[in-house]
Amino acid sequence: MIEKPKQEKFIRIIQSAGIELCDELMSGRIINVYLTDDDMTWNLNLEFDNILPLNIILDLKEKLSHFIRHNYRVNKVIFKFKYLNIILNDKLIKDYYEYIINENKEADRAINVLTFYTNEFMNDYINVYVGTQNDCGIADDVISKVKTIMMNEFGFNFKIESHVSPFEVDTVADKAREMNLKQAQADAK
């Protein structure tokens, strides 16, 4: 049960920030706010009935962060999310998964390796199909990073598993073939 005063405060602040109210946001409430004086950071803990679609949570984070930084002279806003119901579907997990990969592939090039594999999005989990057991180990290391980012940035997680598939390419052997082909082309010139 959502406490009305906390929900009303949340609605007032998101309206002040210029965020369009939608059904998903109506269940939100502010659990608490921690301010660190040394670096003027707000840690804003929010709770919702259900996981928000990616576009809504990104809009919320961007506009609310901008509003708080400019109106309260805060340097940084850190969001922590909590959900009463973790109800997942394949579109939801695909959107978040692909967002995490795209947003982090420059800073952590290992995360980009997940784009080379076939991903199967199920209702509440993802299967990542790889060519070899070695690739499985590589994928598992990267999957662990993705799950950590998911939990830290969005407050929930879902199951992601890697599986060896005979229909996938051995990425190490494929890379070696590619390098050999490039060398052969260079030698032919």
mmCIF file with all atom_site columns, C-alpha atoms in Angstrom:
data_model
loop_
_atom_site.group_PDB
_atom_site.id
_atom_site.type_symbol
_atom_site.label_atom_id
_atom_site.label_alt_id
_atom_site.label_comp_id
_atom_site.label_asym_id
_atom_site.label_entity_id
_atom_site.label_seq_id
_atom_site.pdbx_PDB_ins_code
_atom_site.Cartn_x
_atom_site.Cartn_y
_atom_site.Cartn_z
_atom_site.occupancy
_atom_site.B_iso_or_equiv
_atom_site.pdbx_formal_charge
_atom_site.auth_seq_id
_atom_site.auth_comp_id
_atom_site.auth_asym_id
_atom_site.auth_atom_id
_atom_site.pdbx_PDB_model_num
ATOM 1   C CA . MET A 1 1   ? 0.000  0.000   0.000   1.00 0.00 ? 1   MET A CA 1
ATOM 2   C CA . ILE A 1 2   ? 1.428  3.333   -1.046  1.00 0.00 ? 2   ILE A CA 1
ATOM 3   C CA . GLU A 1 3   ? 1.530  6.068   1.559   1.00 0.00 ? 3   GLU A CA 1
ATOM 4   C CA . LYS A 1 4   ? -0.427 9.043   0.179   1.00 0.00 ? 4   LYS A CA 1
ATOM 5   C CA . PRO A 1 5   ? 1.866  11.860  1.470   1.00 0.00 ? 5   PRO A CA 1
ATOM 6   C CA . LYS A 1 6   ? 4.953  10.260  -0.111  1.00 0.00 ? 6   LYS A CA 1
ATOM 7   C CA . GLN A 1 7   ? 3.074  9.625   -3.333  1.00 0.00 ? 7   GLN A CA 1
ATOM 8   C CA . GLU A 1 8   ? 1.723  13.182  -3.418  1.00 0.00 ? 8   GLU A CA 1
ATOM 9   C CA . LYS A 1 9   ? 5.214  14.628  -2.883  1.00 0.00 ? 9   LYS A CA 1
ATOM 10  C CA . PHE A 1 10  ? 6.542  12.464  -5.681  1.00 0.00 ? 10  PHE A CA 1
ATOM 11  C CA . ILE A 1 11  ? 3.795  13.544  -8.080  1.00 0.00 ? 11  ILE A CA 1
ATOM 12  C CA . ARG A 1 12  ? 4.331  17.213  -7.198  1.00 0.00 ? 12  ARG A CA 1
ATOM 13  C CA . ILE A 1 13  ? 8.052  17.054  -7.815  1.00 0.00 ? 13  ILE A CA 1
ATOM 14  C CA . ILE A 1 14  ? 7.789  15.195  -11.125 1.00 0.00 ? 14  ILE A CA 1
ATOM 15  C CA . GLN A 1 15  ? 5.159  17.642  -12.333 1.00 0.00 ? 15  GLN A CA 1
ATOM 16  C CA . SER A 1 16  ? 7.439  20.528  -11.317 1.00 0.00 ? 16  SER A CA 1
ATOM 17  C CA . ALA A 1 17  ? 10.228 18.874  -13.290 1.00 0.00 ? 17  ALA A CA 1
ATOM 18  C CA . GLY A 1 18  ? 8.034  18.855  -16.414 1.00 0.00 ? 18  GLY A CA 1
ATOM 19  C CA . ILE A 1 19  ? 7.604  15.107  -16.536 1.00 0.00 ? 19  ILE A CA 1
ATOM 20  C CA . GLU A 1 20  ? 4.384  13.944  -18.130 1.00 0.00 ? 20  GLU A CA 1
ATOM 21  C CA . LEU A 1 21  ? 2.311  11.874  -15.725 1.00 0.00 ? 21  LEU A CA 1
ATOM 22  C CA . CYS A 1 22  ? 1.410  8.400   -16.914 1.00 0.00 ? 22  CYS A CA 1
ATOM 23  C CA . ASP A 1 23  ? -0.139 5.373   -15.220 1.00 0.00 ? 23  ASP A CA 1
ATOM 24  C CA . GLU A 1 24  ? 3.272  3.831   -14.503 1.00 0.00 ? 24  GLU A CA 1
ATOM 25  C CA . LEU A 1 25  ? 4.487  6.918   -12.647 1.00 0.00 ? 25  LEU A CA 1
ATOM 26  C CA . MET A 1 26  ? 1.275  7.360   -10.634 1.00 0.00 ? 26  MET A CA 1
ATOM 27  C CA . SER A 1 27  ? 2.293  4.517   -8.309  1.00 0.00 ? 27  SER A CA 1
ATOM 28  C CA . GLY A 1 28  ? 5.647  6.153   -7.505  1.00 0.00 ? 28  GLY A CA 1
ATOM 29  C CA . ARG A 1 29  ? 6.700  7.498   -4.176  1.00 0.00 ? 29  ARG A CA 1
ATOM 30  C CA . ILE A 1 30  ? 9.783  8.924   -2.575  1.00 0.00 ? 30  ILE A CA 1
ATOM 31  C CA . ILE A 1 31  ? 11.109 6.504   0.039   1.00 0.00 ? 31  ILE A CA 1
ATOM 32  C CA . ASN A 1 32  ? 13.844 8.865   1.218   1.00 0.00 ? 32  ASN A CA 1
ATOM 33  C CA . VAL A 1 33  ? 16.461 11.370  0.116   1.00 0.00 ? 33  VAL A CA 1
ATOM 34  C CA . TYR A 1 34  ? 20.024 11.473  1.401   1.00 0.00 ? 34  TYR A CA 1
ATOM 35  C CA . LEU A 1 35  ? 22.129 14.562  0.841   1.00 0.00 ? 35  LEU A CA 1
ATOM 36  C CA . THR A 1 36  ? 25.892 14.424  1.119   1.00 0.00 ? 36  THR A CA 1
ATOM 37  C CA . ASP A 1 37  ? 27.247 17.842  2.032   1.00 0.00 ? 37  ASP A CA 1
ATOM 38  C CA . ASP A 1 38  ? 30.818 17.226  0.927   1.00 0.00 ? 38  ASP A CA 1
ATOM 39  C CA . ASP A 1 39  ? 30.006 16.825  -2.765  1.00 0.00 ? 39  ASP A CA 1
ATOM 40  C CA . MET A 1 40  ? 26.401 18.078  -2.829  1.00 0.00 ? 40  MET A CA 1
ATOM 41  C CA . THR A 1 41  ? 24.915 14.800  -4.060  1.00 0.00 ? 41  THR A CA 1
ATOM 42  C CA . TRP A 1 42  ? 21.316 13.736  -3.610  1.00 0.00 ? 42  TRP A CA 1
ATOM 43  C CA . ASN A 1 43  ? 20.647 10.024  -3.273  1.00 0.00 ? 43  ASN A CA 1
ATOM 44  C CA . LEU A 1 44  ? 17.004 9.708   -4.246  1.00 0.00 ? 44  LEU A CA 1
ATOM 45  C CA . ASN A 1 45  ? 15.289 6.418   -3.398  1.00 0.00 ? 45  ASN A CA 1
ATOM 46  C CA . LEU A 1 46  ? 12.084 5.833   -5.341  1.00 0.00 ? 46  LEU A CA 1
ATOM 47  C CA . GLU A 1 47  ? 9.568  2.992   -5.223  1.00 0.00 ? 47  GLU A CA 1
ATOM 48  C CA . PHE A 1 48  ? 7.037  1.897   -7.850  1.00 0.00 ? 48  PHE A CA 1
ATOM 49  C CA . ASP A 1 49  ? 4.438  -0.828  -8.066  1.00 0.00 ? 49  ASP A CA 1
ATOM 50  C CA . ASN A 1 50  ? 5.946  -2.261  -11.258 1.00 0.00 ? 50  ASN A CA 1
ATOM 51  C CA . ILE A 1 51  ? 9.118  -1.951  -13.290 1.00 0.00 ? 51  ILE A CA 1
ATOM 52  C CA . LEU A 1 52  ? 8.939  1.114   -15.502 1.00 0.00 ? 52  LEU A CA 1
ATOM 53  C CA . PRO A 1 53  ? 9.361  0.844   -19.277 1.00 0.00 ? 53  PRO A CA 1
ATOM 54  C CA . LEU A 1 54  ? 12.844 1.997   -20.275 1.00 0.00 ? 54  LEU A CA 1
ATOM 55  C CA . ASN A 1 55  ? 11.735 5.184   -22.042 1.00 0.00 ? 55  ASN A CA 1
ATOM 56  C CA . ILE A 1 56  ? 9.792  6.307   -18.957 1.00 0.00 ? 56  ILE A CA 1
ATOM 57  C CA . ILE A 1 57  ? 12.614 5.660   -16.504 1.00 0.00 ? 57  ILE A CA 1
ATOM 58  C CA . LEU A 1 58  ? 15.182 7.396   -18.730 1.00 0.00 ? 58  LEU A CA 1
ATOM 59  C CA . ASP A 1 59  ? 12.921 10.435  -19.116 1.00 0.00 ? 59  ASP A CA 1
ATOM 60  C CA . LEU A 1 60  ? 12.304 10.458  -15.353 1.00 0.00 ? 60  LEU A CA 1
ATOM 61  C CA . LYS A 1 61  ? 16.011 10.283  -14.537 1.00 0.00 ? 61  LYS A CA 1
ATOM 62  C CA . GLU A 1 62  ? 17.014 12.942  -17.039 1.00 0.00 ? 62  GLU A CA 1
ATOM 63  C CA . LYS A 1 63  ? 14.344 15.522  -16.244 1.00 0.00 ? 63  LYS A CA 1
ATOM 64  C CA . LEU A 1 64  ? 14.214 14.980  -12.494 1.00 0.00 ? 64  LEU A CA 1
ATOM 65  C CA . SER A 1 65  ? 18.004 15.130  -12.235 1.00 0.00 ? 65  SER A CA 1
ATOM 66  C CA . HIS A 1 66  ? 18.083 18.361  -14.256 1.00 0.00 ? 66  HIS A CA 1
ATOM 67  C CA . PHE A 1 67  ? 15.305 19.894  -12.148 1.00 0.00 ? 67  PHE A CA 1
ATOM 68  C CA . ILE A 1 68  ? 16.968 19.011  -8.828  1.00 0.00 ? 68  ILE A CA 1
ATOM 69  C CA . ARG A 1 69  ? 20.456 20.129  -9.902  1.00 0.00 ? 69  ARG A CA 1
ATOM 70  C CA . HIS A 1 70  ? 19.212 23.522  -11.099 1.00 0.00 ? 70  HIS A CA 1
ATOM 71  C CA . ASN A 1 71  ? 16.648 24.276  -8.406  1.00 0.00 ? 71  ASN A CA 1
ATOM 72  C CA . TYR A 1 72  ? 18.464 22.937  -5.352  1.00 0.00 ? 72  TYR A CA 1
ATOM 73  C CA . ARG A 1 73  ? 22.053 23.655  -6.387  1.00 0.00 ? 73  ARG A CA 1
ATOM 74  C CA . VAL A 1 74  ? 23.005 20.000  -6.284  1.00 0.00 ? 74  VAL A CA 1
ATOM 75  C CA . ASN A 1 75  ? 26.002 18.671  -8.217  1.00 0.00 ? 75  ASN A CA 1
ATOM 76  C CA . LYS A 1 76  ? 24.751 15.140  -8.782  1.00 0.00 ? 76  LYS A CA 1
ATOM 77  C CA . VAL A 1 77  ? 21.604 13.055  -8.357  1.00 0.00 ? 77  VAL A CA 1
ATOM 78  C CA . ILE A 1 78  ? 21.865 9.318   -7.802  1.00 0.00 ? 78  ILE A CA 1
ATOM 79  C CA . PHE A 1 79  ? 18.706 7.276   -8.249  1.00 0.00 ? 79  PHE A CA 1
ATOM 80  C CA . LYS A 1 80  ? 17.898 4.030   -6.486  1.00 0.00 ? 80  LYS A CA 1
ATOM 81  C CA . PHE A 1 81  ? 14.786 2.192   -7.591  1.00 0.00 ? 81  PHE A CA 1
ATOM 82  C CA . LYS A 1 82  ? 12.682 -0.381  -5.781  1.00 0.00 ? 82  LYS A CA 1
ATOM 83  C CA . TYR A 1 83  ? 9.679  -2.254  -7.168  1.00 0.00 ? 83  TYR A CA 1
ATOM 84  C CA . LEU A 1 84  ? 6.877  -3.970  -5.294  1.00 0.00 ? 84  LEU A CA 1
ATOM 85  C CA . ASN A 1 85  ? 6.233  -6.368  -8.199  1.00 0.00 ? 85  ASN A CA 1
ATOM 86  C CA . ILE A 1 86  ? 8.901  -7.713  -10.510 1.00 0.00 ? 86  ILE A CA 1
ATOM 87  C CA . ILE A 1 87  ? 6.859  -8.574  -13.591 1.00 0.00 ? 87  ILE A CA 1
ATOM 88  C CA . LEU A 1 88  ? 8.987  -9.015  -16.690 1.00 0.00 ? 88  LEU A CA 1
ATOM 89  C CA . ASN A 1 89  ? 8.286  -9.560  -20.365 1.00 0.00 ? 89  ASN A CA 1
ATOM 90  C CA . ASP A 1 90  ? 10.539 -10.074 -23.363 1.00 0.00 ? 90  ASP A CA 1
ATOM 91  C CA . LYS A 1 91  ? 10.190 -6.472  -24.647 1.00 0.00 ? 91  LYS A CA 1
ATOM 92  C CA . LEU A 1 92  ? 11.053 -5.023  -21.252 1.00 0.00 ? 92  LEU A CA 1
ATOM 93  C CA . ILE A 1 93  ? 14.162 -7.143  -20.754 1.00 0.00 ? 93  ILE A CA 1
ATOM 94  C CA . LYS A 1 94  ? 15.268 -6.666  -24.373 1.00 0.00 ? 94  LYS A CA 1
ATOM 95  C CA . ASP A 1 95  ? 15.004 -2.876  -24.075 1.00 0.00 ? 95  ASP A CA 1
ATOM 96  C CA . TYR A 1 96  ? 16.996 -2.736  -20.812 1.00 0.00 ? 96  TYR A CA 1
ATOM 97  C CA . TYR A 1 97  ? 19.575 -5.327  -21.952 1.00 0.00 ? 97  TYR A CA 1
ATOM 98  C CA . GLU A 1 98  ? 20.282 -3.567  -25.242 1.00 0.00 ? 98  GLU A CA 1
ATOM 99  C CA . TYR A 1 99  ? 20.393 -0.171  -23.521 1.00 0.00 ? 99  TYR A CA 1
ATOM 100 C CA . ILE A 1 100 ? 22.972 -1.418  -20.979 1.00 0.00 ? 100 ILE A CA 1
ATOM 101 C CA . ILE A 1 101 ? 25.143 -2.837  -23.762 1.00 0.00 ? 101 ILE A CA 1
ATOM 102 C CA . ASN A 1 102 ? 24.912 0.281   -25.945 1.00 0.00 ? 102 ASN A CA 1
ATOM 103 C CA . GLU A 1 103 ? 25.559 2.705   -23.079 1.00 0.00 ? 103 GLU A CA 1
ATOM 104 C CA . ASN A 1 104 ? 28.553 0.796   -21.709 1.00 0.00 ? 104 ASN A CA 1
ATOM 105 C CA . LYS A 1 105 ? 30.302 -0.701  -24.741 1.00 0.00 ? 105 LYS A CA 1
ATOM 106 C CA . GLU A 1 106 ? 32.700 2.238   -25.115 1.00 0.00 ? 106 GLU A CA 1
ATOM 107 C CA . ALA A 1 107 ? 33.720 2.345   -21.446 1.00 0.00 ? 107 ALA A CA 1
ATOM 108 C CA . ASP A 1 108 ? 33.976 -1.443  -21.175 1.00 0.00 ? 108 ASP A CA 1
ATOM 109 C CA . ARG A 1 109 ? 34.721 -2.950  -24.565 1.00 0.00 ? 109 ARG A CA 1
ATOM 110 C CA . ALA A 1 110 ? 34.166 -6.471  -23.211 1.00 0.00 ? 110 ALA A CA 1
ATOM 111 C CA . ILE A 1 111 ? 30.434 -5.750  -22.952 1.00 0.00 ? 111 ILE A CA 1
ATOM 112 C CA . ASN A 1 112 ? 30.312 -5.343  -26.730 1.00 0.00 ? 112 ASN A CA 1
ATOM 113 C CA . VAL A 1 113 ? 31.077 -9.067  -27.114 1.00 0.00 ? 113 VAL A CA 1
ATOM 114 C CA . LEU A 1 114 ? 27.433 -9.814  -26.274 1.00 0.00 ? 114 LEU A CA 1
ATOM 115 C CA . THR A 1 115 ? 26.406 -8.239  -29.586 1.00 0.00 ? 115 THR A CA 1
ATOM 116 C CA . PHE A 1 116 ? 28.295 -11.003 -31.438 1.00 0.00 ? 116 PHE A CA 1
ATOM 117 C CA . TYR A 1 117 ? 26.166 -13.743 -29.950 1.00 0.00 ? 117 TYR A CA 1
ATOM 118 C CA . THR A 1 118 ? 22.576 -14.707 -30.653 1.00 0.00 ? 118 THR A CA 1
ATOM 119 C CA . ASN A 1 119 ? 20.288 -13.515 -27.861 1.00 0.00 ? 119 ASN A CA 1
ATOM 120 C CA . GLU A 1 120 ? 16.892 -15.092 -27.250 1.00 0.00 ? 120 GLU A CA 1
ATOM 121 C CA . PHE A 1 121 ? 14.551 -12.932 -25.193 1.00 0.00 ? 121 PHE A CA 1
ATOM 122 C CA . MET A 1 122 ? 12.021 -14.920 -23.223 1.00 0.00 ? 122 MET A CA 1
ATOM 123 C CA . ASN A 1 123 ? 9.378  -13.580 -20.818 1.00 0.00 ? 123 ASN A CA 1
ATOM 124 C CA . ASP A 1 124 ? 11.680 -13.239 -17.839 1.00 0.00 ? 124 ASP A CA 1
ATOM 125 C CA . TYR A 1 125 ? 15.135 -14.319 -18.989 1.00 0.00 ? 125 TYR A CA 1
ATOM 126 C CA . ILE A 1 126 ? 17.658 -14.164 -21.811 1.00 0.00 ? 126 ILE A CA 1
ATOM 127 C CA . ASN A 1 127 ? 19.517 -17.039 -23.422 1.00 0.00 ? 127 ASN A CA 1
ATOM 128 C CA . VAL A 1 128 ? 22.841 -16.079 -24.966 1.00 0.00 ? 128 VAL A CA 1
ATOM 129 C CA . TYR A 1 129 ? 23.984 -18.673 -27.508 1.00 0.00 ? 129 TYR A CA 1
ATOM 130 C CA . VAL A 1 130 ? 27.728 -19.043 -28.104 1.00 0.00 ? 130 VAL A CA 1
ATOM 131 C CA . GLY A 1 131 ? 29.903 -21.295 -30.266 1.00 0.00 ? 131 GLY A CA 1
ATOM 132 C CA . THR A 1 132 ? 32.221 -22.935 -27.716 1.00 0.00 ? 132 THR A CA 1
ATOM 133 C CA . GLN A 1 133 ? 32.629 -23.597 -24.029 1.00 0.00 ? 133 GLN A CA 1
ATOM 134 C CA . ASN A 1 134 ? 35.422 -20.996 -24.042 1.00 0.00 ? 134 ASN A CA 1
ATOM 135 C CA . ASP A 1 135 ? 32.973 -18.426 -25.442 1.00 0.00 ? 135 ASP A CA 1
ATOM 136 C CA . CYS A 1 136 ? 30.557 -19.477 -22.709 1.00 0.00 ? 136 CYS A CA 1
ATOM 137 C CA . GLY A 1 137 ? 33.108 -18.474 -20.082 1.00 0.00 ? 137 GLY A CA 1
ATOM 138 C CA . ILE A 1 138 ? 33.728 -15.137 -21.800 1.00 0.00 ? 138 ILE A CA 1
ATOM 139 C CA . ALA A 1 139 ? 29.982 -14.479 -22.080 1.00 0.00 ? 139 ALA A CA 1
ATOM 140 C CA . ASP A 1 140 ? 29.399 -15.403 -18.427 1.00 0.00 ? 140 ASP A CA 1
ATOM 141 C CA . ASP A 1 141 ? 32.013 -12.860 -17.271 1.00 0.00 ? 141 ASP A CA 1
ATOM 142 C CA . VAL A 1 142 ? 30.378 -10.118 -19.324 1.00 0.00 ? 142 VAL A CA 1
ATOM 143 C CA . ILE A 1 143 ? 26.850 -11.162 -18.295 1.00 0.00 ? 143 ILE A CA 1
ATOM 144 C CA . SER A 1 144 ? 27.923 -10.704 -14.682 1.00 0.00 ? 144 SER A CA 1
ATOM 145 C CA . LYS A 1 145 ? 28.949 -7.109  -15.472 1.00 0.00 ? 145 LYS A CA 1
ATOM 146 C CA . VAL A 1 146 ? 25.636 -6.419  -17.223 1.00 0.00 ? 146 VAL A CA 1
ATOM 147 C CA . LYS A 1 147 ? 23.665 -7.755  -14.260 1.00 0.00 ? 147 LYS A CA 1
ATOM 148 C CA . THR A 1 148 ? 25.644 -5.558  -11.846 1.00 0.00 ? 148 THR A CA 1
ATOM 149 C CA . ILE A 1 149 ? 24.958 -2.482  -13.963 1.00 0.00 ? 149 ILE A CA 1
ATOM 150 C CA . MET A 1 150 ? 21.262 -3.402  -14.197 1.00 0.00 ? 150 MET A CA 1
ATOM 151 C CA . MET A 1 151 ? 20.889 -3.691  -10.446 1.00 0.00 ? 151 MET A CA 1
ATOM 152 C CA . ASN A 1 152 ? 22.888 -0.542  -9.671  1.00 0.00 ? 152 ASN A CA 1
ATOM 153 C CA . GLU A 1 153 ? 21.262 1.657   -12.302 1.00 0.00 ? 153 GLU A CA 1
ATOM 154 C CA . PHE A 1 154 ? 17.700 0.344   -12.471 1.00 0.00 ? 154 PHE A CA 1
ATOM 155 C CA . GLY A 1 155 ? 17.110 -1.656  -9.279  1.00 0.00 ? 155 GLY A CA 1
ATOM 156 C CA . PHE A 1 156 ? 16.162 -5.029  -10.725 1.00 0.00 ? 156 PHE A CA 1
ATOM 157 C CA . ASN A 1 157 ? 17.641 -7.956  -12.548 1.00 0.00 ? 157 ASN A CA 1
ATOM 158 C CA . PHE A 1 158 ? 16.638 -10.879 -14.673 1.00 0.00 ? 158 PHE A CA 1
ATOM 159 C CA . LYS A 1 159 ? 18.144 -14.237 -15.508 1.00 0.00 ? 159 LYS A CA 1
ATOM 160 C CA . ILE A 1 160 ? 20.715 -14.299 -18.305 1.00 0.00 ? 160 ILE A CA 1
ATOM 161 C CA . GLU A 1 161 ? 22.412 -17.569 -19.194 1.00 0.00 ? 161 GLU A CA 1
ATOM 162 C CA . SER A 1 162 ? 24.904 -18.566 -21.848 1.00 0.00 ? 162 SER A CA 1
ATOM 163 C CA . HIS A 1 163 ? 24.581 -21.844 -23.738 1.00 0.00 ? 163 HIS A CA 1
ATOM 164 C CA . VAL A 1 164 ? 26.786 -23.547 -26.307 1.00 0.00 ? 164 VAL A CA 1
ATOM 165 C CA . SER A 1 165 ? 24.958 -23.964 -29.612 1.00 0.00 ? 165 SER A CA 1
ATOM 166 C CA . PRO A 1 166 ? 26.164 -25.891 -32.666 1.00 0.00 ? 166 PRO A CA 1
ATOM 167 C CA . PHE A 1 167 ? 24.638 -23.158 -34.813 1.00 0.00 ? 167 PHE A CA 1
ATOM 168 C CA . GLU A 1 168 ? 26.925 -20.427 -33.446 1.00 0.00 ? 168 GLU A CA 1
ATOM 169 C CA . VAL A 1 169 ? 30.394 -19.536 -34.664 1.00 0.00 ? 169 VAL A CA 1
ATOM 170 C CA . ASP A 1 170 ? 33.500 -20.021 -32.525 1.00 0.00 ? 170 ASP A CA 1
ATOM 171 C CA . THR A 1 171 ? 34.414 -16.325 -32.104 1.00 0.00 ? 171 THR A CA 1
ATOM 172 C CA . VAL A 1 172 ? 38.120 -17.008 -31.482 1.00 0.00 ? 172 VAL A CA 1
ATOM 173 C CA . ALA A 1 173 ? 38.421 -19.188 -34.606 1.00 0.00 ? 173 ALA A CA 1
ATOM 174 C CA . ASP A 1 174 ? 36.337 -16.682 -36.587 1.00 0.00 ? 174 ASP A CA 1
ATOM 175 C CA . LYS A 1 175 ? 38.610 -13.816 -35.523 1.00 0.00 ? 175 LYS A CA 1
ATOM 176 C CA . ALA A 1 176 ? 41.683 -15.862 -36.513 1.00 0.00 ? 176 ALA A CA 1
ATOM 177 C CA . ARG A 1 177 ? 40.127 -16.585 -39.939 1.00 0.00 ? 177 ARG A CA 1
ATOM 178 C CA . GLU A 1 178 ? 39.384 -12.880 -40.376 1.00 0.00 ? 178 GLU A CA 1
ATOM 179 C CA . MET A 1 179 ? 42.967 -11.907 -39.500 1.00 0.00 ? 179 MET A CA 1
ATOM 180 C CA . ASN A 1 180 ? 44.346 -14.575 -41.877 1.00 0.00 ? 180 ASN A CA 1
ATOM 181 C CA . LEU A 1 181 ? 42.096 -13.307 -44.677 1.00 0.00 ? 181 LEU A CA 1
ATOM 182 C CA . LYS A 1 182 ? 43.235 -9.705  -44.116 1.00 0.00 ? 182 LYS A CA 1
ATOM 183 C CA . GLN A 1 183 ? 46.865 -10.841 -44.142 1.00 0.00 ? 183 GLN A CA 1
ATOM 184 C CA . ALA A 1 184 ? 46.314 -12.841 -47.337 1.00 0.00 ? 184 ALA A CA 1
ATOM 185 C CA . GLN A 1 185 ? 44.698 -9.794  -48.968 1.00 0.00 ? 185 GLN A CA 1
ATOM 186 C CA . ALA A 1 186 ? 47.598 -7.588  -47.884 1.00 0.00 ? 186 ALA A CA 1
ATOM 187 C CA . ASP A 1 187 ? 50.135 -10.135 -49.207 1.00 0.00 ? 187 ASP A CA 1
ATOM 188 C CA . ALA A 1 188 ? 48.298 -10.308 -52.560 1.00 0.00 ? 188 ALA A CA 1
ATOM 189 C CA . LYS A 1 189 ? 48.812 -6.556  -53.123 1.00 0.00 ? 189 LYS A CA 1
#
